[in-house]
């Protein structure tokens, strides 16, 4: 599938996938190479293309998940789609096979593996929930990753938050309450999916915070590509073994028969799963570029995440409603209200965070700062 705090104020969660690269990470040790961090190093055309690809790929992940379910590939016990989800981050290892690549200690790498196991559960909950609740509810609820990360960073990393950031948190949770109330009328499957996405989003944001702990050590930190590769490989290995041990012996029951019932050809199924992999790959790359080279960095990414939720909302109602799934695919006033509240809260939180960064670190441009200033004594892990 996206869906990824500044080192000072926890907005590293402003993306749809995660710090292990599944949703595209950001570099916690960002270096400006002598450039003003507020000035994009991209040409206007490239910047617009990157932003467009980021938004479209983020929209496509939950929408493709609906097609995967409709094609008969979304059995929650088989988790076949998660193999294709993790292919992209796992492939990063090939960029690190240089003899000049410096890796941290085995302890740090093992910690990254442990975080990967945690995030396997979180990501599985999110995308299984997406298949049950539909792309609109998923997109609205998944936006809360931002504020979950803020809360966990406050608790475990001691990050400070001002009154406007806390107001953004309260607004987001108010929007989630509206979504939850509306979903109670859509059936047990949608409610189960909603609960999975809520708990999955919270667990996924915790993986951000834990990853930050191992990526900001003074002497033994993992780089973004290294963390991406390690966690991607662990997850891909886990789901591949799961397919061999669990899914293959039950292949007819879990995959072949649902495909036949849905009228899905092998070619069509392969195309959907390939697009799912491609969307995640594009979303990862473009998110990193946004955080590194766009004006406002993570705030820009947060605004684009809000745009994704809006586009998914519109697309699902116009294309899926009455054709795929049930009433969870269709427009309701309460869904619209929830969307406005959650997206508004996310944007408020991002803007407040950005202004706080600029006020605290005026010479750093957009608030990014060398991690040694506050995170070298992190005792999270």
Short mmCIF file of N, CA and C in Angstrom, two decimals, residues 99-250:
data_model
loop_
_atom_site.label_atom_id
_atom_site.label_comp_id
_atom_site.label_asym_id
_atom_site.label_seq_id
_atom_site.Cartn_x
_atom_site.Cartn_y
_atom_site.Cartn_z
N UNK A 99 30.67 -2.39 -0.46
CA UNK A 99 31.67 -2.68 0.58
C UNK A 99 31.94 -1.46 1.45
N UNK A 100 31.50 -0.30 0.99
CA UNK A 100 31.71 0.93 1.75
C UNK A 100 30.56 1.24 2.70
N UNK A 101 29.50 0.43 2.65
CA UNK A 101 28.36 0.65 3.53
C UNK A 101 28.73 0.31 4.97
N UNK A 102 28.51 1.25 5.88
CA UNK A 102 28.84 1.06 7.29
C UNK A 102 27.57 0.75 8.06
N UNK A 103 27.54 -0.42 8.70
CA UNK A 103 26.37 -0.84 9.45
C UNK A 103 26.63 -0.69 10.95
N UNK A 104 25.58 -0.45 11.74
CA UNK A 104 25.75 -0.36 13.19
C UNK A 104 25.93 -1.74 13.80
N UNK A 105 25.88 -1.81 15.12
CA UNK A 105 26.10 -3.06 15.83
C UNK A 105 24.96 -4.05 15.58
N UNK A 106 25.23 -5.32 15.85
CA UNK A 106 24.21 -6.36 15.70
C UNK A 106 23.02 -6.10 16.63
N UNK A 107 23.29 -5.53 17.80
CA UNK A 107 22.22 -5.24 18.74
C UNK A 107 21.21 -4.27 18.12
N UNK A 108 21.72 -3.24 17.46
CA UNK A 108 20.84 -2.26 16.84
C UNK A 108 20.03 -2.90 15.71
N UNK A 109 20.68 -3.75 14.93
CA UNK A 109 19.98 -4.43 13.83
C UNK A 109 18.90 -5.35 14.37
N UNK A 110 19.20 -6.06 15.46
CA UNK A 110 18.20 -6.94 16.07
C UNK A 110 17.03 -6.14 16.63
N UNK A 111 17.31 -4.95 17.14
CA UNK A 111 16.22 -4.10 17.61
C UNK A 111 15.31 -3.70 16.45
N UNK A 112 15.91 -3.41 15.31
CA UNK A 112 15.13 -3.09 14.11
C UNK A 112 14.27 -4.28 13.70
N UNK A 113 14.81 -5.47 13.84
CA UNK A 113 14.03 -6.68 13.53
C UNK A 113 12.85 -6.82 14.47
N UNK A 114 13.06 -6.50 15.74
CA UNK A 114 11.96 -6.57 16.70
C UNK A 114 10.86 -5.57 16.38
N UNK A 115 11.25 -4.36 15.97
CA UNK A 115 10.27 -3.36 15.58
C UNK A 115 9.50 -3.83 14.35
N UNK A 116 10.21 -4.51 13.44
CA UNK A 116 9.55 -5.02 12.24
C UNK A 116 8.45 -6.01 12.60
N UNK A 117 8.69 -6.86 13.59
CA UNK A 117 7.67 -7.82 14.02
C UNK A 117 6.45 -7.08 14.55
N UNK A 118 6.69 -6.04 15.35
CA UNK A 118 5.59 -5.22 15.86
C UNK A 118 4.79 -4.61 14.72
N UNK A 119 5.51 -4.06 13.73
CA UNK A 119 4.83 -3.35 12.65
C UNK A 119 4.15 -4.32 11.68
N UNK A 120 4.61 -5.56 11.63
CA UNK A 120 3.90 -6.57 10.82
C UNK A 120 2.47 -6.70 11.31
N UNK A 121 2.31 -6.77 12.63
CA UNK A 121 0.97 -6.88 13.22
C UNK A 121 0.17 -5.62 12.92
N UNK A 122 0.79 -4.45 13.11
CA UNK A 122 0.08 -3.18 12.92
C UNK A 122 -0.37 -3.01 11.46
N UNK A 123 0.53 -3.26 10.53
CA UNK A 123 0.20 -3.06 9.11
C UNK A 123 -0.84 -4.09 8.65
N UNK A 124 -0.75 -5.29 9.13
CA UNK A 124 -1.75 -6.30 8.79
C UNK A 124 -3.13 -5.89 9.28
N UNK A 125 -3.18 -5.33 10.49
CA UNK A 125 -4.45 -4.85 11.02
C UNK A 125 -5.00 -3.72 10.14
N UNK A 126 -4.14 -2.81 9.71
CA UNK A 126 -4.59 -1.67 8.91
C UNK A 126 -5.19 -2.11 7.58
N UNK A 127 -4.48 -2.98 6.87
CA UNK A 127 -4.95 -3.33 5.53
C UNK A 127 -6.06 -4.39 5.55
N UNK A 128 -6.07 -5.22 6.57
CA UNK A 128 -7.23 -6.11 6.74
C UNK A 128 -8.45 -5.26 7.08
N UNK A 129 -8.25 -4.26 7.93
CA UNK A 129 -9.34 -3.34 8.26
C UNK A 129 -9.82 -2.57 7.05
N UNK A 130 -8.88 -2.19 6.17
CA UNK A 130 -9.25 -1.46 4.95
C UNK A 130 -10.13 -2.32 4.05
N UNK A 131 -9.83 -3.61 3.98
CA UNK A 131 -10.63 -4.49 3.13
C UNK A 131 -12.03 -4.69 3.69
N UNK A 132 -12.18 -4.56 5.01
CA UNK A 132 -13.49 -4.77 5.64
C UNK A 132 -14.31 -3.49 5.71
N UNK A 133 -13.64 -2.38 6.03
CA UNK A 133 -14.37 -1.12 6.26
C UNK A 133 -14.51 -0.28 5.01
N UNK A 134 -13.68 -0.55 4.00
CA UNK A 134 -13.73 0.25 2.78
C UNK A 134 -12.70 1.37 2.80
N UNK A 135 -12.35 1.89 1.63
CA UNK A 135 -11.27 2.87 1.53
C UNK A 135 -11.57 4.21 2.18
N UNK A 136 -12.84 4.64 2.19
CA UNK A 136 -13.16 5.95 2.78
C UNK A 136 -12.92 5.95 4.28
N UNK A 137 -13.48 4.99 4.98
CA UNK A 137 -13.29 4.92 6.43
C UNK A 137 -11.83 4.71 6.75
N UNK A 138 -11.15 3.86 5.98
CA UNK A 138 -9.72 3.64 6.21
C UNK A 138 -8.95 4.95 6.09
N UNK A 139 -9.17 5.71 5.04
CA UNK A 139 -8.41 6.94 4.81
C UNK A 139 -8.65 7.97 5.91
N UNK A 140 -9.89 8.06 6.36
CA UNK A 140 -10.20 9.01 7.44
C UNK A 140 -9.50 8.62 8.73
N UNK A 141 -9.65 7.35 9.11
CA UNK A 141 -9.09 6.89 10.38
C UNK A 141 -7.57 6.86 10.34
N UNK A 142 -7.00 6.43 9.21
CA UNK A 142 -5.55 6.30 9.13
C UNK A 142 -4.85 7.65 9.24
N UNK A 143 -5.56 8.73 8.95
CA UNK A 143 -4.97 10.07 9.13
C UNK A 143 -4.60 10.32 10.58
N UNK A 144 -5.19 9.58 11.50
CA UNK A 144 -4.91 9.78 12.93
C UNK A 144 -3.52 9.31 13.32
N UNK A 145 -2.80 8.63 12.43
CA UNK A 145 -1.43 8.22 12.74
C UNK A 145 -0.60 9.40 13.22
N UNK A 146 -0.83 10.56 12.63
CA UNK A 146 -0.10 11.76 13.00
C UNK A 146 -0.22 12.06 14.49
N UNK A 147 -1.45 12.07 14.99
CA UNK A 147 -1.64 12.45 16.39
C UNK A 147 -1.29 11.31 17.34
N UNK A 148 -1.48 10.07 16.90
CA UNK A 148 -1.03 8.95 17.74
C UNK A 148 0.47 9.04 17.97
N UNK A 149 1.21 9.34 16.91
CA UNK A 149 2.65 9.47 17.05
C UNK A 149 3.01 10.61 17.98
N UNK A 150 2.28 11.71 17.89
CA UNK A 150 2.53 12.84 18.77
C UNK A 150 2.35 12.44 20.23
N UNK A 151 1.28 11.70 20.51
CA UNK A 151 1.01 11.30 21.89
C UNK A 151 2.07 10.33 22.40
N UNK A 152 2.42 9.31 21.60
CA UNK A 152 3.42 8.34 22.03
C UNK A 152 4.80 8.99 22.18
N UNK A 153 5.11 9.94 21.31
CA UNK A 153 6.40 10.63 21.43
C UNK A 153 6.43 11.49 22.68
N UNK A 154 5.28 12.05 23.02
CA UNK A 154 5.20 12.83 24.26
C UNK A 154 5.42 11.93 25.47
N UNK A 155 4.83 10.73 25.42
CA UNK A 155 4.92 9.81 26.56
C UNK A 155 6.30 9.17 26.67
N UNK A 156 6.84 8.66 25.54
CA UNK A 156 8.06 7.87 25.58
C UNK A 156 9.34 8.66 25.31
N UNK A 157 9.23 9.75 24.55
CA UNK A 157 10.42 10.52 24.21
C UNK A 157 10.45 11.90 24.86
N UNK A 158 9.41 12.22 25.60
CA UNK A 158 9.39 13.48 26.32
C UNK A 158 9.27 14.71 25.44
N UNK A 159 8.68 14.57 24.25
CA UNK A 159 8.52 15.71 23.36
C UNK A 159 7.48 16.68 23.89
N UNK A 160 7.73 17.95 23.74
CA UNK A 160 6.77 18.96 24.19
C UNK A 160 5.77 19.26 23.08
N UNK A 161 4.58 19.66 23.47
CA UNK A 161 3.54 20.05 22.52
C UNK A 161 2.86 21.30 23.04
N UNK A 162 2.59 22.24 22.13
CA UNK A 162 1.93 23.46 22.56
C UNK A 162 0.41 23.29 22.49
N UNK A 163 -0.31 24.34 22.87
CA UNK A 163 -1.76 24.24 22.98
C UNK A 163 -2.42 24.01 21.61
N UNK A 164 -1.85 24.57 20.53
CA UNK A 164 -2.43 24.38 19.21
C UNK A 164 -2.24 22.95 18.71
N UNK A 165 -1.12 22.34 19.06
CA UNK A 165 -0.91 20.93 18.70
C UNK A 165 -1.91 20.04 19.45
N UNK A 166 -2.10 20.31 20.72
CA UNK A 166 -3.06 19.52 21.49
C UNK A 166 -4.48 19.74 20.97
N UNK A 167 -4.77 20.96 20.54
CA UNK A 167 -6.09 21.22 19.96
C UNK A 167 -6.28 20.39 18.70
N UNK A 168 -5.24 20.29 17.86
CA UNK A 168 -5.30 19.44 16.68
C UNK A 168 -5.57 18.00 17.03
N UNK A 169 -4.93 17.51 18.10
CA UNK A 169 -5.15 16.14 18.55
C UNK A 169 -6.61 15.92 18.95
N UNK A 170 -7.14 16.85 19.74
CA UNK A 170 -8.53 16.73 20.19
C UNK A 170 -9.50 16.74 19.01
N UNK A 171 -9.25 17.62 18.04
CA UNK A 171 -10.12 17.70 16.87
C UNK A 171 -10.11 16.39 16.09
N UNK A 172 -8.92 15.82 15.90
CA UNK A 172 -8.81 14.55 15.16
C UNK A 172 -9.60 13.44 15.86
N UNK A 173 -9.44 13.34 17.16
CA UNK A 173 -10.16 12.29 17.87
C UNK A 173 -11.67 12.55 17.87
N UNK A 174 -12.05 13.80 17.81
CA UNK A 174 -13.47 14.11 17.66
C UNK A 174 -14.00 13.60 16.33
N UNK A 175 -13.20 13.78 15.27
CA UNK A 175 -13.60 13.26 13.96
C UNK A 175 -13.68 11.75 13.94
N UNK A 176 -12.77 11.08 14.64
CA UNK A 176 -12.81 9.62 14.72
C UNK A 176 -14.06 9.15 15.45
N UNK A 177 -14.49 9.91 16.45
CA UNK A 177 -15.70 9.56 17.17
C UNK A 177 -16.92 9.62 16.24
N UNK A 178 -16.95 10.63 15.37
CA UNK A 178 -18.04 10.74 14.40
C UNK A 178 -18.03 9.55 13.46
N UNK A 179 -16.83 9.18 12.97
CA UNK A 179 -16.70 8.02 12.08
C UNK A 179 -17.18 6.74 12.76
N UNK A 180 -16.78 6.56 14.00
CA UNK A 180 -17.15 5.35 14.74
C UNK A 180 -18.66 5.26 14.92
N UNK A 181 -19.28 6.37 15.26
CA UNK A 181 -20.73 6.38 15.48
C UNK A 181 -21.48 6.05 14.20
N UNK A 182 -21.02 6.64 13.08
CA UNK A 182 -21.66 6.38 11.79
C UNK A 182 -21.50 4.93 11.36
N UNK A 183 -20.32 4.35 11.63
CA UNK A 183 -20.02 3.00 11.17
C UNK A 183 -20.83 1.93 11.88
N UNK A 184 -21.36 2.25 13.06
CA UNK A 184 -22.16 1.28 13.80
C UNK A 184 -23.41 0.87 13.03
N UNK A 185 -23.84 1.72 12.10
CA UNK A 185 -25.04 1.42 11.33
C UNK A 185 -24.75 0.69 10.02
N UNK A 186 -23.48 0.36 9.76
CA UNK A 186 -23.11 -0.23 8.47
C UNK A 186 -22.84 -1.72 8.54
N UNK A 187 -23.06 -2.33 9.68
CA UNK A 187 -22.89 -3.78 9.78
C UNK A 187 -21.66 -4.19 10.55
N UNK A 188 -21.66 -5.44 10.98
CA UNK A 188 -20.58 -5.96 11.83
C UNK A 188 -19.24 -5.95 11.13
N UNK A 189 -19.21 -6.30 9.84
CA UNK A 189 -17.95 -6.35 9.12
C UNK A 189 -17.28 -4.99 9.06
N UNK A 190 -18.04 -3.95 8.80
CA UNK A 190 -17.49 -2.60 8.74
C UNK A 190 -17.00 -2.16 10.11
N UNK A 191 -17.75 -2.48 11.16
CA UNK A 191 -17.33 -2.12 12.51
C UNK A 191 -16.03 -2.82 12.87
N UNK A 192 -15.93 -4.11 12.53
CA UNK A 192 -14.69 -4.84 12.79
C UNK A 192 -13.51 -4.22 12.05
N UNK A 193 -13.75 -3.84 10.79
CA UNK A 193 -12.71 -3.18 10.02
C UNK A 193 -12.29 -1.87 10.63
N UNK A 194 -13.28 -1.09 11.09
CA UNK A 194 -13.00 0.19 11.73
C UNK A 194 -12.11 0.00 12.96
N UNK A 195 -12.46 -0.97 13.79
CA UNK A 195 -11.68 -1.22 15.00
C UNK A 195 -10.25 -1.64 14.66
N UNK A 196 -10.11 -2.47 13.63
CA UNK A 196 -8.78 -2.89 13.21
C UNK A 196 -7.93 -1.70 12.76
N UNK A 197 -8.54 -0.78 12.01
CA UNK A 197 -7.79 0.38 11.52
C UNK A 197 -7.44 1.32 12.67
N UNK A 198 -8.35 1.52 13.61
CA UNK A 198 -8.05 2.38 14.75
C UNK A 198 -6.88 1.84 15.56
N UNK A 199 -6.95 0.57 15.94
CA UNK A 199 -5.87 -0.02 16.73
C UNK A 199 -4.60 -0.20 15.89
N UNK A 200 -4.79 -0.51 14.60
CA UNK A 200 -3.64 -0.64 13.72
C UNK A 200 -2.92 0.67 13.53
N UNK A 201 -3.65 1.77 13.40
CA UNK A 201 -3.04 3.09 13.25
C UNK A 201 -2.25 3.46 14.50
N UNK A 202 -2.82 3.19 15.66
CA UNK A 202 -2.12 3.48 16.91
C UNK A 202 -0.84 2.64 17.02
N UNK A 203 -0.94 1.35 16.72
CA UNK A 203 0.23 0.47 16.80
C UNK A 203 1.28 0.87 15.77
N UNK A 204 0.82 1.25 14.57
CA UNK A 204 1.74 1.65 13.51
C UNK A 204 2.50 2.90 13.90
N UNK A 205 1.82 3.84 14.55
CA UNK A 205 2.50 5.06 14.98
C UNK A 205 3.54 4.76 16.05
N UNK A 206 3.29 3.74 16.86
CA UNK A 206 4.28 3.35 17.87
C UNK A 206 5.54 2.83 17.21
N UNK A 207 5.39 2.20 16.04
CA UNK A 207 6.59 1.73 15.34
C UNK A 207 7.44 2.90 14.86
N UNK A 208 6.79 4.05 14.55
CA UNK A 208 7.55 5.25 14.22
C UNK A 208 8.44 5.65 15.39
N UNK A 209 7.82 5.68 16.57
CA UNK A 209 8.53 6.14 17.75
C UNK A 209 9.66 5.19 18.10
N UNK A 210 9.41 3.88 18.01
CA UNK A 210 10.47 2.92 18.30
C UNK A 210 11.58 3.00 17.27
N UNK A 211 11.22 3.17 16.01
CA UNK A 211 12.24 3.30 14.97
C UNK A 211 13.08 4.54 15.19
N UNK A 212 12.43 5.61 15.64
CA UNK A 212 13.19 6.83 15.94
C UNK A 212 14.24 6.55 17.00
N UNK A 213 13.88 5.69 17.97
CA UNK A 213 14.82 5.38 19.03
C UNK A 213 16.11 4.75 18.52
N UNK A 214 16.02 3.91 17.46
CA UNK A 214 17.22 3.26 16.96
C UNK A 214 17.86 4.02 15.80
N UNK A 215 17.19 5.05 15.31
CA UNK A 215 17.74 5.82 14.20
C UNK A 215 18.36 7.14 14.65
N UNK A 216 18.36 7.39 15.97
CA UNK A 216 18.91 8.64 16.47
C UNK A 216 19.98 8.41 17.54
N UNK A 217 20.50 7.19 17.61
CA UNK A 217 21.61 6.94 18.52
C UNK A 217 22.86 7.63 18.02
N UNK A 218 23.65 8.13 18.92
CA UNK A 218 24.80 8.93 18.52
C UNK A 218 25.83 8.11 17.76
N UNK A 219 26.10 6.90 18.21
CA UNK A 219 27.17 6.11 17.61
C UNK A 219 26.69 4.90 16.81
N UNK A 220 25.51 4.38 17.14
CA UNK A 220 25.05 3.13 16.54
C UNK A 220 23.67 3.29 15.90
N UNK A 221 23.51 4.33 15.10
CA UNK A 221 22.21 4.55 14.49
C UNK A 221 22.11 3.86 13.14
N UNK A 222 20.89 3.46 12.82
CA UNK A 222 20.60 2.94 11.49
C UNK A 222 20.23 4.10 10.57
N UNK A 223 20.70 4.05 9.35
CA UNK A 223 20.30 5.04 8.37
C UNK A 223 18.89 4.71 7.88
N UNK A 224 18.27 5.66 7.18
CA UNK A 224 16.94 5.42 6.61
C UNK A 224 16.95 4.20 5.70
N UNK A 225 17.84 4.12 4.70
CA UNK A 225 17.83 2.94 3.83
C UNK A 225 18.08 1.64 4.58
N UNK A 226 18.96 1.66 5.57
CA UNK A 226 19.25 0.45 6.34
C UNK A 226 18.03 -0.01 7.13
N UNK A 227 17.37 0.93 7.81
CA UNK A 227 16.18 0.59 8.56
C UNK A 227 15.08 0.08 7.65
N UNK A 228 14.95 0.73 6.51
CA UNK A 228 13.96 0.32 5.51
C UNK A 228 14.23 -1.12 5.06
N UNK A 229 15.48 -1.40 4.73
CA UNK A 229 15.84 -2.72 4.22
C UNK A 229 15.65 -3.81 5.28
N UNK A 230 16.12 -3.55 6.50
CA UNK A 230 16.04 -4.54 7.56
C UNK A 230 14.58 -4.88 7.87
N UNK A 231 13.77 -3.84 8.11
CA UNK A 231 12.39 -4.10 8.47
C UNK A 231 11.60 -4.68 7.29
N UNK A 232 11.92 -4.21 6.08
CA UNK A 232 11.25 -4.75 4.90
C UNK A 232 11.57 -6.22 4.68
N UNK A 233 12.84 -6.58 4.85
CA UNK A 233 13.24 -7.97 4.66
C UNK A 233 12.63 -8.89 5.71
N UNK A 234 12.61 -8.43 6.97
CA UNK A 234 12.02 -9.24 8.04
C UNK A 234 10.54 -9.49 7.75
N UNK A 235 9.83 -8.44 7.36
CA UNK A 235 8.39 -8.58 7.08
C UNK A 235 8.15 -9.47 5.86
N UNK A 236 8.94 -9.26 4.81
CA UNK A 236 8.77 -10.08 3.61
C UNK A 236 9.07 -11.55 3.90
N UNK A 237 10.10 -11.81 4.68
CA UNK A 237 10.44 -13.18 5.07
C UNK A 237 9.31 -13.80 5.87
N UNK A 238 8.77 -13.03 6.83
CA UNK A 238 7.69 -13.55 7.67
C UNK A 238 6.48 -13.95 6.82
N UNK A 239 6.05 -13.05 5.94
CA UNK A 239 4.85 -13.33 5.16
C UNK A 239 5.09 -14.40 4.10
N UNK A 240 6.31 -14.51 3.61
CA UNK A 240 6.62 -15.58 2.67
C UNK A 240 6.54 -16.94 3.36
N UNK A 241 7.12 -17.02 4.56
CA UNK A 241 7.06 -18.26 5.34
C UNK A 241 5.61 -18.59 5.68
N UNK A 242 4.83 -17.55 6.01
CA UNK A 242 3.42 -17.77 6.33
C UNK A 242 2.67 -18.36 5.14
N UNK A 243 2.98 -17.89 3.95
CA UNK A 243 2.33 -18.44 2.75
C UNK A 243 2.67 -19.92 2.59
N UNK A 244 3.92 -20.26 2.82
CA UNK A 244 4.36 -21.64 2.64
C UNK A 244 3.78 -22.57 3.70
N UNK A 245 3.72 -22.06 4.94
CA UNK A 245 3.28 -22.90 6.05
C UNK A 245 1.77 -22.95 6.16
N UNK A 246 1.09 -21.83 5.94
CA UNK A 246 -0.35 -21.77 6.19
C UNK A 246 -1.20 -21.69 4.91
N UNK A 247 -0.85 -20.76 4.03
CA UNK A 247 -1.73 -20.50 2.88
C UNK A 247 -1.66 -21.60 1.82
N UNK A 248 -0.46 -22.04 1.48
CA UNK A 248 -0.32 -23.04 0.42
C UNK A 248 -1.09 -24.33 0.73
N UNK A 249 -1.00 -24.88 1.95
CA UNK A 249 -1.79 -26.10 2.23
C UNK A 249 -3.31 -25.87 2.14
N UNK A 250 -3.74 -24.63 2.24
CA UNK A 250 -5.17 -24.30 2.19
C UNK A 250 -5.47 -23.43 0.97
#
